[in-house]
PDB file of C-alpha atoms in Angstrom:
ATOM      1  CA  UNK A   1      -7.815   2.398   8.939  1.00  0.00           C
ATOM      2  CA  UNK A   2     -10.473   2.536   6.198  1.00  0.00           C
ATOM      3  CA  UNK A   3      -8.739   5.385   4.439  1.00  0.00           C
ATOM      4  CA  UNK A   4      -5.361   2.897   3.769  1.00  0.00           C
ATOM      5  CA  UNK A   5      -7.909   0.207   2.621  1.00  0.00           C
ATOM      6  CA  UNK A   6      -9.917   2.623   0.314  1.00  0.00           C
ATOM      7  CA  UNK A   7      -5.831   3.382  -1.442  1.00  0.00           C
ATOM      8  CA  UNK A   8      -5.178  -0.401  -1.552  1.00  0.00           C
ATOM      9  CA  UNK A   9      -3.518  -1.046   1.098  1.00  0.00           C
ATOM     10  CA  UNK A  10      -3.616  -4.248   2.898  1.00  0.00           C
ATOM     11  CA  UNK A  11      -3.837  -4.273   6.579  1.00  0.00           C
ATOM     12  CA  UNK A  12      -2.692  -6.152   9.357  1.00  0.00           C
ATOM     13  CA  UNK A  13      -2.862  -5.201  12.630  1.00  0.00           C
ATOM     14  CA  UNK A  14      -1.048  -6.389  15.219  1.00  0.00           C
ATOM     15  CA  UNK A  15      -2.161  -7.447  19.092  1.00  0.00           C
ATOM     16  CA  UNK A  16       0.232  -8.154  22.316  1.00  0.00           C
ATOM     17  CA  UNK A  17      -0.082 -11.576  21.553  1.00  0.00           C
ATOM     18  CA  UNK A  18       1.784 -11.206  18.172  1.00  0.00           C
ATOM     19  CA  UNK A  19       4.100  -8.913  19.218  1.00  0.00           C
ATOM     20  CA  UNK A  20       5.210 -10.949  22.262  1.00  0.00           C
ATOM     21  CA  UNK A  21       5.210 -14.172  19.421  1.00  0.00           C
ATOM     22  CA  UNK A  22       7.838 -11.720  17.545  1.00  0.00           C
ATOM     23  CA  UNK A  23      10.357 -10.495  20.215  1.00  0.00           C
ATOM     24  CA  UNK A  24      10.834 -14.034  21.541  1.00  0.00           C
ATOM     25  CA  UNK A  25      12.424 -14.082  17.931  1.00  0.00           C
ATOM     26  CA  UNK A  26      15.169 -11.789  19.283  1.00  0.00           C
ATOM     27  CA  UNK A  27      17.058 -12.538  21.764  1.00  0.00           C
ATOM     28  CA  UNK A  28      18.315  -9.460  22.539  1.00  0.00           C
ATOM     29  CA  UNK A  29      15.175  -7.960  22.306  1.00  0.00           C
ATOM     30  CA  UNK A  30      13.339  -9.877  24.985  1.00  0.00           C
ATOM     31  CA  UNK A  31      15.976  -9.849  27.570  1.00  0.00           C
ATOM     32  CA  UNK A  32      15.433  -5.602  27.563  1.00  0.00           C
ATOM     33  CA  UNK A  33      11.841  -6.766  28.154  1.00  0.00           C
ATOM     34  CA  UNK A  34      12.054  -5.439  32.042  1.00  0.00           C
ATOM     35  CA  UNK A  35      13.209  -2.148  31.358  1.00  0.00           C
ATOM     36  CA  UNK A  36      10.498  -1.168  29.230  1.00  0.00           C
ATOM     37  CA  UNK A  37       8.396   0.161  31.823  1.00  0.00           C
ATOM     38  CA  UNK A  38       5.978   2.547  29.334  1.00  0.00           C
ATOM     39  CA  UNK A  39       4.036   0.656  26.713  1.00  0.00           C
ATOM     40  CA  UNK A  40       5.337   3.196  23.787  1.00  0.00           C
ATOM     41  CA  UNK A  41       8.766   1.724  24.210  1.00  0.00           C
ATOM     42  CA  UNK A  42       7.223  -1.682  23.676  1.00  0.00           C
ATOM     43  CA  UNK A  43       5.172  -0.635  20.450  1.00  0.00           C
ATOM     44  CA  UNK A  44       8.459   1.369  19.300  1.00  0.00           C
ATOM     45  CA  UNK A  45      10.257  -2.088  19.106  1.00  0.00           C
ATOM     46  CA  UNK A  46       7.384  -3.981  18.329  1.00  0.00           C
ATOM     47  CA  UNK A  47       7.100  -1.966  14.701  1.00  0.00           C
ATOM     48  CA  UNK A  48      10.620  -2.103  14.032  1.00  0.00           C
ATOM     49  CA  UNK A  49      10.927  -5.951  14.542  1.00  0.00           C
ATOM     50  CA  UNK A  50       7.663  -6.393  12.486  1.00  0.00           C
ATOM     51  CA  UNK A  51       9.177  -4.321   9.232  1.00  0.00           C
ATOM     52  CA  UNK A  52      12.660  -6.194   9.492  1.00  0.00           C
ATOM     53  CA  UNK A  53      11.155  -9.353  10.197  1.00  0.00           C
ATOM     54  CA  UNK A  54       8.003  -9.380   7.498  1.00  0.00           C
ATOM     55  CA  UNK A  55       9.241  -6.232   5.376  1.00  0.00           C
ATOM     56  CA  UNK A  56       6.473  -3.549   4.157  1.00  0.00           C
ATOM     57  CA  UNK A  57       4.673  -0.368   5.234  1.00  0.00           C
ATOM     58  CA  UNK A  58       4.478   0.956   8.925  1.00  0.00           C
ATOM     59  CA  UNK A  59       1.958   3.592   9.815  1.00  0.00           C
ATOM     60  CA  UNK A  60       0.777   5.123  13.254  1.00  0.00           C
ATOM     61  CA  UNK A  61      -3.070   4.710  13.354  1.00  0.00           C
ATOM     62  CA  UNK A  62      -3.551   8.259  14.237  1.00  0.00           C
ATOM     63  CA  UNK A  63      -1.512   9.094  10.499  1.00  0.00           C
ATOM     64  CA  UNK A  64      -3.809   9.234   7.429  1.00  0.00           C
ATOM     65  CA  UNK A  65      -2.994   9.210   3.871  1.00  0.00           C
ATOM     66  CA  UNK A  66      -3.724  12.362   2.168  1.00  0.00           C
ATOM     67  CA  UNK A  67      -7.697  12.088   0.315  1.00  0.00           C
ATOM     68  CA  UNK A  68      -5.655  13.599  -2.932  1.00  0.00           C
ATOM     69  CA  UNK A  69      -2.942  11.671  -3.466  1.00  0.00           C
ATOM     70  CA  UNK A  70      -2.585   7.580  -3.801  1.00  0.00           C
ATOM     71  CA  UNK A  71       0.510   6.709  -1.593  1.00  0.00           C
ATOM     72  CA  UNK A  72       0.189   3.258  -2.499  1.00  0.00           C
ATOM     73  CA  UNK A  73       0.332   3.774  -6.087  1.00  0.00           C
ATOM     74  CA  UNK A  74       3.126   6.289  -6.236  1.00  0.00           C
ATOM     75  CA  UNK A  75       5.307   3.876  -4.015  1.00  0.00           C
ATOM     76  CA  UNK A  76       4.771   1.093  -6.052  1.00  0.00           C
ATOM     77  CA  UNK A  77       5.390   3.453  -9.410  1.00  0.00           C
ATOM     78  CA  UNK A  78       8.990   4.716  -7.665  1.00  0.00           C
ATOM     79  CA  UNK A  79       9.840   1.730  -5.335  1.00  0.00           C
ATOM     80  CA  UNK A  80      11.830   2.990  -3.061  1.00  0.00           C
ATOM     81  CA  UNK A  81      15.169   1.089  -3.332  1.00  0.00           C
ATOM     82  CA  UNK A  82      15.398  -0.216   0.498  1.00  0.00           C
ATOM     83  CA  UNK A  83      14.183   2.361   3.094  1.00  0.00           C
ATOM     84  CA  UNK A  84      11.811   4.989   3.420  1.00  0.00           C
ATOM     85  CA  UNK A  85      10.850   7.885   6.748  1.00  0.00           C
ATOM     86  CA  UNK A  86       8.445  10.523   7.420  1.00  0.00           C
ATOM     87  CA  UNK A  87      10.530  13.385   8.678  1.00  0.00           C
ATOM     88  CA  UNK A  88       9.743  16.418  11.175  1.00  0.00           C
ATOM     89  CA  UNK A  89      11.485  19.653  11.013  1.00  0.00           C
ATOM     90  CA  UNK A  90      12.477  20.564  14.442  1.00  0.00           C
ATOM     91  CA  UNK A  91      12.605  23.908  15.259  1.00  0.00           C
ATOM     92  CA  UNK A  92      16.102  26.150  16.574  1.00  0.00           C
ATOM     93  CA  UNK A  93      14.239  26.202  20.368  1.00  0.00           C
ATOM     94  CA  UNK A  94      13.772  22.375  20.083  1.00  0.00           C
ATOM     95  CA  UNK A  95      17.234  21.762  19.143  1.00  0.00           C
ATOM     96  CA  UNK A  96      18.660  23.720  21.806  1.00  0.00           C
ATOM     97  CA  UNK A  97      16.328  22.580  24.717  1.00  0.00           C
ATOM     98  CA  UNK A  98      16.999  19.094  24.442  1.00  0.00           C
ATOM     99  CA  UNK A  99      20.598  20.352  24.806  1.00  0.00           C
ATOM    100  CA  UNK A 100      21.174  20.046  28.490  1.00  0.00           C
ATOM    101  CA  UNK A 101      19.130  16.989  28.680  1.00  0.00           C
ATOM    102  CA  UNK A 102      21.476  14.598  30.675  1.00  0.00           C
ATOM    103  CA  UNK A 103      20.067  11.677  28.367  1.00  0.00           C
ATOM    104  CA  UNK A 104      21.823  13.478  25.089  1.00  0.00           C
ATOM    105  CA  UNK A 105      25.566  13.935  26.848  1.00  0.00           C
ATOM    106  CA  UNK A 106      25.803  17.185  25.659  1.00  0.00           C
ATOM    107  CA  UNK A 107      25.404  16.312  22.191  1.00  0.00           C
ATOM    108  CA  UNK A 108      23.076  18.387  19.773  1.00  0.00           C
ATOM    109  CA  UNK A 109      19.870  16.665  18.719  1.00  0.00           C
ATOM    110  CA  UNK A 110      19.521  16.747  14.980  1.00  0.00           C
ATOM    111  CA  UNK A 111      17.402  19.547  12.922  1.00  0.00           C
ATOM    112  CA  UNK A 112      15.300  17.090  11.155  1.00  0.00           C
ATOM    113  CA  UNK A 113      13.628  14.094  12.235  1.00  0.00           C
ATOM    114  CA  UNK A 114      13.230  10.952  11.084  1.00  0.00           C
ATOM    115  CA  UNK A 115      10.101  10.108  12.244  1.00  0.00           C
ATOM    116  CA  UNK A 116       9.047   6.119  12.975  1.00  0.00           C
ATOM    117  CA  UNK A 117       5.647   6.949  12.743  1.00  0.00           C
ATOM    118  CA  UNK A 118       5.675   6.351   9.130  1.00  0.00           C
ATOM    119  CA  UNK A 119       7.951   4.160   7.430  1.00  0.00           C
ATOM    120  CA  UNK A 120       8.969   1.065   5.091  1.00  0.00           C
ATOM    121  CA  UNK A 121      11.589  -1.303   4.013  1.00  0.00           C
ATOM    122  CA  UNK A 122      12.130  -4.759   2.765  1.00  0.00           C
ATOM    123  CA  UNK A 123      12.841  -7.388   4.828  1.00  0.00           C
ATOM    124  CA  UNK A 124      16.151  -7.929   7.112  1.00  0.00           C
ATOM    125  CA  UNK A 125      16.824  -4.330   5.789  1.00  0.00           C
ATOM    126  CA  UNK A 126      20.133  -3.060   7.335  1.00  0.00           C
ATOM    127  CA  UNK A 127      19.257   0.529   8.344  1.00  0.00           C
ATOM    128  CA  UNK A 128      16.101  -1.552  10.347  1.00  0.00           C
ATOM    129  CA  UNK A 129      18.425  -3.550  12.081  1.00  0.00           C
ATOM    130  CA  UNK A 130      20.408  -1.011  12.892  1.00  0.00           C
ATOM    131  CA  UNK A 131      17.985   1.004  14.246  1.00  0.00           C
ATOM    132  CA  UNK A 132      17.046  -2.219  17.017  1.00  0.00           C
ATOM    133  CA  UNK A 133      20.703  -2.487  18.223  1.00  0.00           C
ATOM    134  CA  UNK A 134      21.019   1.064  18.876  1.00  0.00           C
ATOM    135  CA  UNK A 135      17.344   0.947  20.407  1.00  0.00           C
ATOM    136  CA  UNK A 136      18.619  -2.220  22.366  1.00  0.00           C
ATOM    137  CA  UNK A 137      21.341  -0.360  23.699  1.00  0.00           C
ATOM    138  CA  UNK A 138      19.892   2.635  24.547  1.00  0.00           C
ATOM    139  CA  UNK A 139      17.075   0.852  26.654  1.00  0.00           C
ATOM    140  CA  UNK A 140      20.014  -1.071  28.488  1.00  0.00           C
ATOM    141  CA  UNK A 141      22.259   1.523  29.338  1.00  0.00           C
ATOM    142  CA  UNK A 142      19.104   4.169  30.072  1.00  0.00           C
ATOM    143  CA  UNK A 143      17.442   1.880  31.718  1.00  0.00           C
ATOM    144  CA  UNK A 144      15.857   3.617  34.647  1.00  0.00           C
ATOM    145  CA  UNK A 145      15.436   6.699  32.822  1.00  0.00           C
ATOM    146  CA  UNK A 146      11.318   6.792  31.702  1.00  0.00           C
ATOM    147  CA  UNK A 147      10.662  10.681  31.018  1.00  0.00           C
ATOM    148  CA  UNK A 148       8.698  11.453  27.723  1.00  0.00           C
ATOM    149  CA  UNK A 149      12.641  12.711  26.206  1.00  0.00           C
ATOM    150  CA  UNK A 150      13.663   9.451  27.254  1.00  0.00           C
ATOM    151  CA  UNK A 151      11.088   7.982  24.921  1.00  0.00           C
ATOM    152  CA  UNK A 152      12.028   9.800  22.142  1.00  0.00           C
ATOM    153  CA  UNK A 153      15.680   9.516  22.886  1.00  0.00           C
ATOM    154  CA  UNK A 154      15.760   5.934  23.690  1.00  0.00           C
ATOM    155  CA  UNK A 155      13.401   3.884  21.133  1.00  0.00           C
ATOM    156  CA  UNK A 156      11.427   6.736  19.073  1.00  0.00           C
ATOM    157  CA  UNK A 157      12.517   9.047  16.635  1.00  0.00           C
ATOM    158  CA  UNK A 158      15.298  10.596  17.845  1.00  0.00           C
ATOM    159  CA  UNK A 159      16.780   7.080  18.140  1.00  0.00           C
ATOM    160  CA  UNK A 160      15.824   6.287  14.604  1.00  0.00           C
ATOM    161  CA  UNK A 161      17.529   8.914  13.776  1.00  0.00           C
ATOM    162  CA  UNK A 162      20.846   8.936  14.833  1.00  0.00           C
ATOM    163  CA  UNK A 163      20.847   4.744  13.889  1.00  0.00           C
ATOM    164  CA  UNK A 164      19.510   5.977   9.566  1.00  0.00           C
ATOM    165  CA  UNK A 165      21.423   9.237   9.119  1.00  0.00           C
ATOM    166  CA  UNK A 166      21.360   8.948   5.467  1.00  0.00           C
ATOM    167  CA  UNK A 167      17.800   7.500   5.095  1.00  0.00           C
ATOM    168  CA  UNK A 168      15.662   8.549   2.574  1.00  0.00           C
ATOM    169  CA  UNK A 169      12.036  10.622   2.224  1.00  0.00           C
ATOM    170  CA  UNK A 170       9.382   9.350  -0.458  1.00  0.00           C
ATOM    171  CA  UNK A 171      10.432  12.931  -2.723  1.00  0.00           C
ATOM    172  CA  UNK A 172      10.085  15.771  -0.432  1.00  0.00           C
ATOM    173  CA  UNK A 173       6.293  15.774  -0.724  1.00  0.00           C
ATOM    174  CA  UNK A 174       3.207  15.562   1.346  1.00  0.00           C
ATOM    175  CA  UNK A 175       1.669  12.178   1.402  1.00  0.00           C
ATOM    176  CA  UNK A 176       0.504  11.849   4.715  1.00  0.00           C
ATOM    177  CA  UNK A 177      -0.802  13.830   7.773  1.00  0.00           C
ATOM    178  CA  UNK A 178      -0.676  12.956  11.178  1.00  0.00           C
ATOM    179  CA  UNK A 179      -3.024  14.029  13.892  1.00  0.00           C
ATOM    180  CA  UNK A 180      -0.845  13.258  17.088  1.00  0.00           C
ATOM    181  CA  UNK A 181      -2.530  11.819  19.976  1.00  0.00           C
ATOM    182  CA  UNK A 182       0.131  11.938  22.464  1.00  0.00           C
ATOM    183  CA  UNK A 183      -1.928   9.277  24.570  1.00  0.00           C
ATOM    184  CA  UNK A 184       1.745   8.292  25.637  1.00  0.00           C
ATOM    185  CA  UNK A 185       2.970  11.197  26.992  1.00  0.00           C
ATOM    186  CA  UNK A 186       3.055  12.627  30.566  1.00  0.00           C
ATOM    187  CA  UNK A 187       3.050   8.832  31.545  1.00  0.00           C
ATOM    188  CA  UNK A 188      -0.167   7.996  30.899  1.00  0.00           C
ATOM    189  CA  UNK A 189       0.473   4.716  29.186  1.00  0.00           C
ATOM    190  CA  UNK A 190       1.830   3.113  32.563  1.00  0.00           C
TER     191      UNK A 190
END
């Protein structure tokens, strides 16, 4: 966290507390509250409700701006006009082993990920809000499914996604890195 302070960022962390203050906000939201049986699909939601509800900058806390370059500066310098993602490059083996995945319906998972581990907008932003529905539905009609794919497929990236095809990157260019932790996967945040 000291590294986004030391760029001038200003932080704010949030605890269950909040985030429970937040859904109860959105109706639709809270009443998926039973399905969400692994604690990344709760912190999935929680940081997409927190950007369309307050606006700003949402960052992983195992994701790091680069020592070299000032983030904060050159966003404020460009300002991106409503919507900004990491992305990840998936590779050909990826893309075809997610495939047969009954979770996908036969349908092709996209090359390039946008990734929610890293992202802005301004408030009530439309691609945001977009991006809850289909997370909302996804969660209700996948309800019992709880796999790490499921995760991805039903309120991580690959559901960001499919709901901001057309979404933006910073410029192409290396701002941040991101030393994954995977503490969620394999189940181990039940």
């Amino acid at each position: 966290i000291d590294a986004w302070g030391r760029q001038g960022w200003t932080i704010k962390v949030w605890n269950r507390d909040m985030v429970m203050e937040l859904i109860h906000k959105y109706p639709a939201c809270e009443q998926i509250l039973p399905w969400l049986k692994r604690k990344v699909y709760l912190a999935d939601m929680a940081r997409l409700l927190a950007i369309y509800d307050e606006g700003g900058h949402y960052f992983d806390i195992d994701t790091q701006p680069e020592p070299r370059r000032n983030l904060w500066e050159h966003l404020n310098l460009h300002q991106p006009s409503e919507i900004y993602y990491a992305e990840h490059q998936l590779g050909v083996y990826h893309v075809l082993w997610s495939w047969p995945k009954r979770i996908r319906k036969g349908v092709l998972e996209h090359p390039v990920r946008l990734a929610n581990l890293a992202f802005g907008a301004s408030p009530g932003n439309a691609f945001v809000k977009a991006n809850i529905d289909l997370l909302v539905q996804r969660c209700t009609e996948f309800k019992d499914d709880h796999d790490d794919y499921a995760v991805l497929y039903k309120t991580g990236p690959m559901c960001t996604t499919d709901a901001v095809k057309g979404a933006h990157v910073v410029d192409g260019e290396h701002w941040l890195h991101h030393n994954p932790e995977h503490s969620w996967m394999n189940n181990k945040d039940l």
